[in-house]
CSV table of N, CA, C and O in Angstrom, one decimal:
chain,number,residue,atom,x,y,z
S,6,MET,N,17.4,-16.2,-44.6
S,6,MET,CA,16.3,-15.9,-45.8
S,6,MET,C,16.8,-14.4,-46.1
S,6,MET,O,16.8,-13.5,-45.6
S,7,PRO,N,17.1,-14.1,-47.3
S,7,PRO,CA,16.7,-12.7,-47.9
S,7,PRO,C,15.4,-12.0,-47.7
S,7,PRO,O,14.3,-12.2,-47.6
S,8,TRP,N,15.8,-11.0,-47.9
S,8,TRP,CA,14.3,-9.9,-47.7
S,8,TRP,C,14.2,-9.2,-49.3
S,8,TRP,O,14.7,-9.0,-50.1
S,9,TYR,N,13.0,-9.7,-49.6
S,9,TYR,CA,12.1,-9.1,-50.9
S,9,TYR,C,11.1,-7.6,-50.7
S,9,TYR,O,10.5,-7.8,-50.1
S,10,ALA,N,11.3,-6.7,-51.9
S,10,ALA,CA,10.4,-5.6,-52.0
S,10,ALA,C,9.4,-5.9,-52.7
S,10,ALA,O,9.8,-6.2,-54.1
S,11,VAL,N,8.0,-6.0,-52.6
S,11,VAL,CA,7.1,-6.0,-53.4
S,11,VAL,C,6.4,-4.5,-53.9
S,11,VAL,O,5.9,-4.2,-52.6
S,12,ARG,N,6.3,-4.4,-55.5
S,12,ARG,CA,6.0,-3.4,-55.3
S,12,ARG,C,4.7,-3.3,-56.8
S,12,ARG,O,5.0,-4.0,-57.6
S,13,PRO,N,4.0,-2.4,-57.0
S,13,PRO,CA,3.5,-2.4,-58.2
S,13,PRO,C,4.4,-1.8,-59.1
S,13,PRO,O,4.9,-1.0,-59.2
S,14,ARG,N,4.5,-1.9,-60.8
S,14,ARG,CA,5.0,-2.0,-61.8
S,14,ARG,C,4.7,-0.5,-62.1
S,14,ARG,O,5.6,0.3,-62.3
S,15,ASP,N,3.8,0.0,-61.7
S,15,ASP,CA,2.8,1.4,-61.9
S,15,ASP,C,2.5,1.7,-60.8
S,15,ASP,O,1.6,1.4,-60.2
S,16,PRO,N,3.2,2.5,-60.2
S,16,PRO,CA,3.1,3.3,-59.0
S,16,PRO,C,1.5,3.9,-58.6
S,16,PRO,O,0.9,4.5,-57.6
S,17,ALA,N,0.9,4.1,-59.7
S,17,ALA,CA,-0.6,4.5,-60.1
S,17,ALA,C,-1.6,3.9,-59.7
S,17,ALA,O,-2.8,3.8,-60.6
S,18,ASP,N,-1.3,2.0,-60.1
S,18,ASP,CA,-2.4,1.4,-60.3
S,18,ASP,C,-3.2,1.3,-59.3
S,18,ASP,O,-3.0,1.3,-57.7
S,19,PRO,N,-4.5,1.1,-59.6
S,19,PRO,CA,-5.9,1.3,-58.7
S,19,PRO,C,-5.7,-0.1,-57.7
S,19,PRO,O,-6.4,0.1,-56.7
S,20,ARG,N,-5.0,-1.3,-58.2
S,20,ARG,CA,-5.6,-2.5,-57.5
S,20,ARG,C,-4.4,-2.8,-56.2
S,20,ARG,O,-4.4,-3.5,-55.4
S,21,TRP,N,-3.1,-1.4,-56.1
S,21,TRP,CA,-2.4,-1.6,-54.7
S,21,TRP,C,-3.3,-1.4,-53.9
S,21,TRP,O,-4.0,-0.2,-53.4
S,22,PRO,N,-2.8,-2.5,-52.8
S,22,PRO,CA,-3.9,-2.1,-51.8
S,22,PRO,C,-3.1,-1.6,-50.4
S,22,PRO,O,-4.1,-1.2,-49.4
S,23,LEU,N,-2.0,-0.8,-50.8
S,23,LEU,CA,-1.5,-0.6,-49.2
S,23,LEU,C,-1.4,1.4,-49.9
S,23,LEU,O,-0.3,1.5,-50.0
S,24,PRO,N,-2.3,1.8,-49.6
S,24,PRO,CA,-2.4,3.3,-49.8
S,24,PRO,C,-1.5,4.1,-48.9
S,24,PRO,O,-1.4,4.0,-47.7
S,25,GLY,N,-0.2,4.9,-49.6
S,25,GLY,CA,0.7,5.6,-48.6
S,25,GLY,C,1.9,4.8,-48.5
S,25,GLY,O,3.1,5.3,-48.0
S,26,ARG,N,1.9,3.6,-49.0
S,26,ARG,CA,2.8,2.7,-49.4
S,26,ARG,C,3.6,2.3,-50.7
S,26,ARG,O,2.7,1.7,-50.8
S,27,GLU,N,5.0,2.5,-50.9
S,27,GLU,CA,5.2,2.2,-52.1
S,27,GLU,C,5.7,0.9,-52.3
S,27,GLU,O,5.4,0.3,-53.3
S,28,GLN,N,5.7,0.3,-51.4
S,28,GLN,CA,6.0,-1.0,-51.2
S,28,GLN,C,5.9,-1.6,-50.0
S,28,GLN,O,5.4,-1.2,-49.0
S,29,ILE,N,6.0,-3.2,-50.3
S,29,ILE,CA,5.9,-3.8,-48.8
S,29,ILE,C,6.9,-4.8,-48.6
S,29,ILE,O,7.4,-5.2,-50.1
S,30,VAL,N,8.0,-5.6,-47.8
S,30,VAL,CA,9.1,-5.7,-47.9
S,30,VAL,C,8.8,-7.3,-46.8
S,30,VAL,O,8.3,-7.0,-45.6
S,31,LEU,N,9.1,-8.5,-47.7
S,31,LEU,CA,8.6,-9.6,-47.0
S,31,LEU,C,10.1,-10.5,-46.6
S,31,LEU,O,10.8,-10.2,-47.8
S,32,LYS,N,10.5,-11.1,-45.8
S,32,LYS,CA,11.5,-12.5,-45.6
S,32,LYS,C,11.0,-13.5,-46.4
S,32,LYS,O,10.2,-13.9,-45.7
S,33,THR,N,11.8,-13.7,-47.8
S,33,THR,CA,11.1,-15.2,-48.0
S,33,THR,C,12.2,-16.2,-48.7
S,33,THR,O,13.5,-15.5,-48.7
S,34,GLU,N,12.0,-17.3,-49.2
S,34,GLU,CA,12.8,-18.0,-49.7
S,34,GLU,C,13.3,-17.4,-51.1
S,34,GLU,O,14.6,-18.0,-51.4
S,35,GLY,N,12.4,-17.1,-51.8
S,35,GLY,CA,13.0,-16.5,-52.9
S,35,GLY,C,11.6,-15.4,-53.4
S,35,GLY,O,10.6,-15.2,-52.9
S,36,PRO,N,12.2,-14.5,-54.7
S,36,PRO,CA,10.8,-13.9,-55.4
S,36,PRO,C,9.8,-14.5,-55.7
S,36,PRO,O,8.5,-13.5,-55.4
S,37,GLU,N,9.6,-15.9,-56.3
S,37,GLU,CA,8.3,-16.0,-56.2
S,37,GLU,C,7.3,-16.6,-55.0
S,37,GLU,O,6.3,-16.6,-54.8
S,38,ASP,N,8.4,-17.0,-53.9
S,38,ASP,CA,7.3,-17.2,-52.9
S,38,ASP,C,7.2,-15.8,-51.8
S,38,ASP,O,6.0,-15.7,-51.3
S,39,ALA,N,7.7,-14.7,-52.2
S,39,ALA,CA,7.2,-13.4,-51.7
S,39,ALA,C,6.3,-13.0,-52.2
S,39,ALA,O,5.2,-12.3,-52.0
S,40,ARG,N,6.2,-13.0,-54.0
S,40,ARG,CA,4.9,-12.6,-54.7
S,40,ARG,C,3.8,-13.6,-54.3
S,40,ARG,O,2.4,-13.1,-54.3
S,41,ALA,N,3.7,-14.7,-53.8
S,41,ALA,CA,2.8,-15.8,-53.3
S,41,ALA,C,2.1,-15.6,-52.2
S,41,ALA,O,1.1,-15.3,-52.0
S,42,ARG,N,3.0,-15.2,-51.2
S,42,ARG,CA,3.0,-14.8,-49.8
S,42,ARG,C,1.8,-13.2,-50.0
S,42,ARG,O,1.3,-13.1,-49.1
S,43,PHE,N,2.4,-12.2,-50.9
S,43,PHE,CA,2.0,-11.1,-50.9
S,43,PHE,C,0.4,-11.2,-51.2
S,43,PHE,O,-0.9,-10.9,-50.9
S,44,GLU,N,0.1,-12.0,-52.9
S,44,GLU,CA,-1.2,-12.4,-53.5
S,44,GLU,C,-1.9,-12.9,-52.2
S,44,GLU,O,-3.4,-12.7,-52.6
S,45,GLU,N,-1.7,-13.8,-51.5
S,45,GLU,CA,-2.0,-14.4,-50.5
S,45,GLU,C,-2.6,-13.5,-49.6
S,45,GLU,O,-3.8,-13.4,-49.1
S,46,ALA,N,-2.0,-12.7,-49.0
S,46,ALA,CA,-2.4,-11.9,-48.0
S,46,ALA,C,-3.1,-10.5,-48.3
S,46,ALA,O,-4.0,-9.9,-48.0
S,47,TYR,N,-2.6,-10.3,-49.6
S,47,TYR,CA,-3.5,-9.1,-50.2
S,47,TYR,C,-4.2,-9.5,-51.4
S,47,TYR,O,-4.0,-9.1,-52.8
S,48,PRO,N,-5.7,-10.4,-51.6
S,48,PRO,CA,-6.0,-10.2,-53.1
S,48,PRO,C,-6.9,-9.9,-53.5
S,48,PRO,O,-7.6,-9.7,-54.5
S,49,SER,N,-7.2,-8.5,-52.5
S,49,SER,CA,-7.9,-7.0,-53.3
S,49,SER,C,-9.5,-8.1,-53.4
S,49,SER,O,-9.8,-8.2,-51.9
S,50,GLU,N,-9.6,-7.7,-54.3
S,50,GLU,CA,-11.7,-8.8,-54.3
S,50,GLU,C,-11.4,-10.2,-54.6
S,50,GLU,O,-11.4,-10.6,-55.7
S,51,PRO,N,-11.6,-11.0,-53.3
S,51,PRO,CA,-10.8,-12.0,-53.5
S,51,PRO,C,-12.2,-13.3,-54.3
S,51,PRO,O,-11.8,-14.2,-54.7
S,52,TYR,N,-13.0,-12.6,-53.9
S,52,TYR,CA,-14.4,-13.4,-54.7
S,52,TYR,C,-15.0,-13.1,-56.0
S,52,TYR,O,-16.4,-13.3,-56.8
S,53,GLY,N,-14.4,-12.3,-57.2
S,53,GLY,CA,-14.6,-12.0,-58.4
S,53,GLY,C,-15.8,-10.9,-58.3
S,53,GLY,O,-16.1,-10.0,-57.3
S,54,SER,N,-16.8,-11.1,-59.4
S,54,SER,CA,-18.1,-10.8,-59.1
S,54,SER,C,-19.2,-11.3,-59.1
S,54,SER,O,-19.0,-12.7,-59.0
S,55,PRO,N,-20.5,-11.1,-58.9
S,55,PRO,CA,-21.2,-11.9,-58.7
S,55,PRO,C,-21.6,-12.4,-60.0
S,55,PRO,O,-22.1,-13.7,-59.9
S,56,ALA,N,-21.5,-12.0,-61.1
S,56,ALA,CA,-21.6,-12.9,-62.4
S,56,ALA,C,-20.0,-13.9,-62.5
S,56,ALA,O,-20.5,-14.9,-63.2
S,57,VAL,N,-19.4,-13.5,-62.0
S,57,VAL,CA,-18.0,-14.5,-62.0
S,57,VAL,C,-17.4,-14.7,-60.5
S,57,VAL,O,-16.2,-14.4,-60.3
S,58,PRO,N,-18.2,-15.9,-59.7
S,58,PRO,CA,-17.9,-16.0,-58.1
S,58,PRO,C,-16.7,-16.8,-58.4
S,58,PRO,O,-17.0,-17.6,-57.6
S,59,VAL,N,-15.5,-16.5,-58.6
S,59,VAL,CA,-14.2,-17.6,-58.6
S,59,VAL,C,-13.4,-17.2,-57.6
S,59,VAL,O,-12.7,-15.6,-57.7
S,60,PRO,N,-13.0,-17.9,-56.6
S,60,PRO,CA,-11.9,-17.2,-55.4
S,60,PRO,C,-11.0,-16.8,-56.3
S,60,PRO,O,-10.3,-17.6,-57.0
S,61,ASN,N,-10.4,-15.5,-55.6
S,61,ASN,CA,-9.1,-15.3,-55.9
S,61,ASN,C,-9.2,-14.5,-57.2
S,61,ASN,O,-7.9,-14.6,-57.7
S,62,ALA,N,-9.8,-14.0,-58.2
S,62,ALA,CA,-10.0,-13.6,-59.2
S,62,ALA,C,-10.9,-12.6,-59.6
S,62,ALA,O,-11.4,-12.4,-60.8
S,63,GLY,N,-10.9,-11.7,-58.6
S,63,GLY,CA,-11.6,-10.4,-58.9
S,63,GLY,C,-11.0,-9.3,-59.4
S,63,GLY,O,-9.7,-9.3,-60.0
S,64,LEU,N,-11.4,-8.3,-60.2
S,64,LEU,CA,-11.1,-6.9,-60.8
S,64,LEU,C,-9.8,-6.5,-59.9
S,64,LEU,O,-8.9,-6.0,-60.5
S,65,GLY,N,-9.7,-6.6,-58.8
S,65,GLY,CA,-8.2,-5.9,-58.1
S,65,GLY,C,-7.2,-6.9,-57.6
S,65,GLY,O,-6.4,-6.7,-57.0
S,66,SER,N,-7.5,-8.0,-58.3
S,66,SER,CA,-6.3,-9.2,-58.0
S,66,SER,C,-5.3,-9.1,-59.0
S,66,SER,O,-5.4,-8.6,-60.1
S,67,PHE,N,-3.8,-9.2,-58.2
S,67,PHE,CA,-2.7,-8.9,-59.0
S,67,PHE,C,-2.4,-10.5,-59.7
S,67,PHE,O,-1.6,-10.5,-60.6
S,68,ARG,N,-3.5,-11.8,-59.1
S,68,ARG,CA,-2.7,-13.3,-59.8
S,68,ARG,C,-3.5,-13.2,-61.2
S,68,ARG,O,-2.4,-13.9,-62.1
S,69,SER,N,-4.2,-12.7,-61.8
S,69,SER,CA,-4.3,-13.2,-63.1
S,69,SER,C,-3.2,-12.0,-64.1
S,69,SER,O,-3.3,-11.7,-65.4
S,70,ASP,N,-2.5,-11.1,-63.6
S,70,ASP,CA,-1.2,-10.2,-64.3
S,70,ASP,C,0.1,-9.9,-63.4
S,70,ASP,O,0.3,-9.2,-62.7
S,71,PRO,N,0.8,-11.0,-63.5
S,71,PRO,CA,2.0,-11.2,-63.0
S,71,PRO,C,3.2,-10.2,-63.4
S,71,PRO,O,4.0,-9.9,-62.6
S,72,ASP,N,2.8,-9.3,-64.2
S,72,ASP,CA,3.9,-8.4,-64.9
S,72,ASP,C,3.3,-6.7,-64.1
S,72,ASP,O,4.0,-6.0,-64.4
S,73,ALA,N,2.6,-7.0,-63.3
S,73,ALA,CA,1.7,-6.0,-62.7
S,73,ALA,C,2.7,-5.3,-61.2
S,73,ALA,O,2.7,-4.2,-61.2
S,74,LEU,N,3.1,-6.4,-60.8
S,74,LEU,CA,4.4,-6.4,-59.8
S,74,LEU,C,5.2,-6.8,-59.9
S,74,LEU,O,6.1,-7.3,-60.8
S,75,THR,N,6.4,-5.9,-59.5
S,75,THR,CA,8.3,-6.1,-59.5
S,75,THR,C,8.4,-7.0,-58.2
S,75,THR,O,7.9,-6.4,-57.0
S,76,VAL,N,9.1,-7.6,-58.0
S,76,VAL,CA,9.7,-8.3,-56.5
S,76,VAL,C,11.7,-8.2,-56.8
S,76,VAL,O,11.7,-8.6,-57.7
S,77,GLU,N,11.8,-7.5,-55.7
S,77,GLU,CA,13.6,-6.9,-55.8
S,77,GLU,C,13.8,-7.1,-54.6
S,77,GLU,O,13.4,-6.6,-53.5
S,78,GLU,N,15.4,-8.1,-54.7
S,78,GLU,CA,15.9,-8.6,-53.6
S,78,GLU,C,16.3,-7.2,-53.0
S,78,GLU,O,16.8,-5.8,-53.6
S,79,THR,N,15.9,-6.7,-51.8
S,79,THR,CA,16.4,-5.5,-50.8
S,79,THR,C,17.4,-5.9,-49.8
S,79,THR,O,17.4,-7.1,-48.9
S,80,SER,N,17.6,-4.6,-49.0
S,80,SER,CA,18.1,-5.4,-47.5
S,80,SER,C,17.0,-5.0,-46.1
S,80,SER,O,15.7,-4.7,-46.7
S,81,GLU,N,17.1,-5.5,-45.1
S,81,GLU,CA,16.3,-5.7,-43.9
S,81,GLU,C,15.7,-4.2,-43.9
S,81,GLU,O,16.6,-2.9,-44.0
S,82,PRO,N,14.4,-4.1,-44.0
S,82,PRO,CA,14.0,-3.0,-43.5
S,82,PRO,C,14.3,-2.3,-42.2
S,82,PRO,O,14.5,-3.3,-41.1
S,83,PRO,N,14.0,-0.7,-42.0
S,83,PRO,CA,14.1,-0.2,-40.6
S,83,PRO,C,13.1,-0.8,-39.6
S,83,PRO,O,12.0,-1.4,-40.0
S,84,ALA,N,13.4,-0.8,-38.5
S,84,ALA,CA,12.6,-1.0,-37.1
S,84,ALA,C,11.6,-0.2,-37.4
S,84,ALA,O,11.3,1.0,-37.4
S,85,PRO,N,10.2,-0.6,-37.3
S,85,PRO,CA,8.7,0.1,-36.9
S,85,PRO,C,8.7,1.2,-36.1
S,85,PRO,O,9.6,0.9,-34.8
S,86,LYS,N,8.3,2.7,-36.4
S,86,LYS,CA,8.6,3.7,-35.1
S,86,LYS,C,6.9,3.2,-34.7
S,86,LYS,O,6.2,3.1,-35.2
S,87,GLU,N,7.4,3.7,-33.2
S,87,GLU,CA,6.0,3.4,-32.3
S,87,GLU,C,5.2,4.9,-32.1
S,87,GLU,O,5.7,6.1,-32.4
């Protein structure tokens, strides 16, 4: 399986849930699977607002804005340092 880097199109996007990390690297079947896994793991505001209590549709969600994320094939990330 290839590795995919998921990052916000705009580095200053306030919805990005990983401060201090410009991207997250996932090993998945393809770019759409990488996007889906990211959105599942980081739904941001998963239950919208009290006025709109819809699951996975909060203001901080990338689900309603597919162009806000870029997904590119990349190499295997380095092992984490302890």
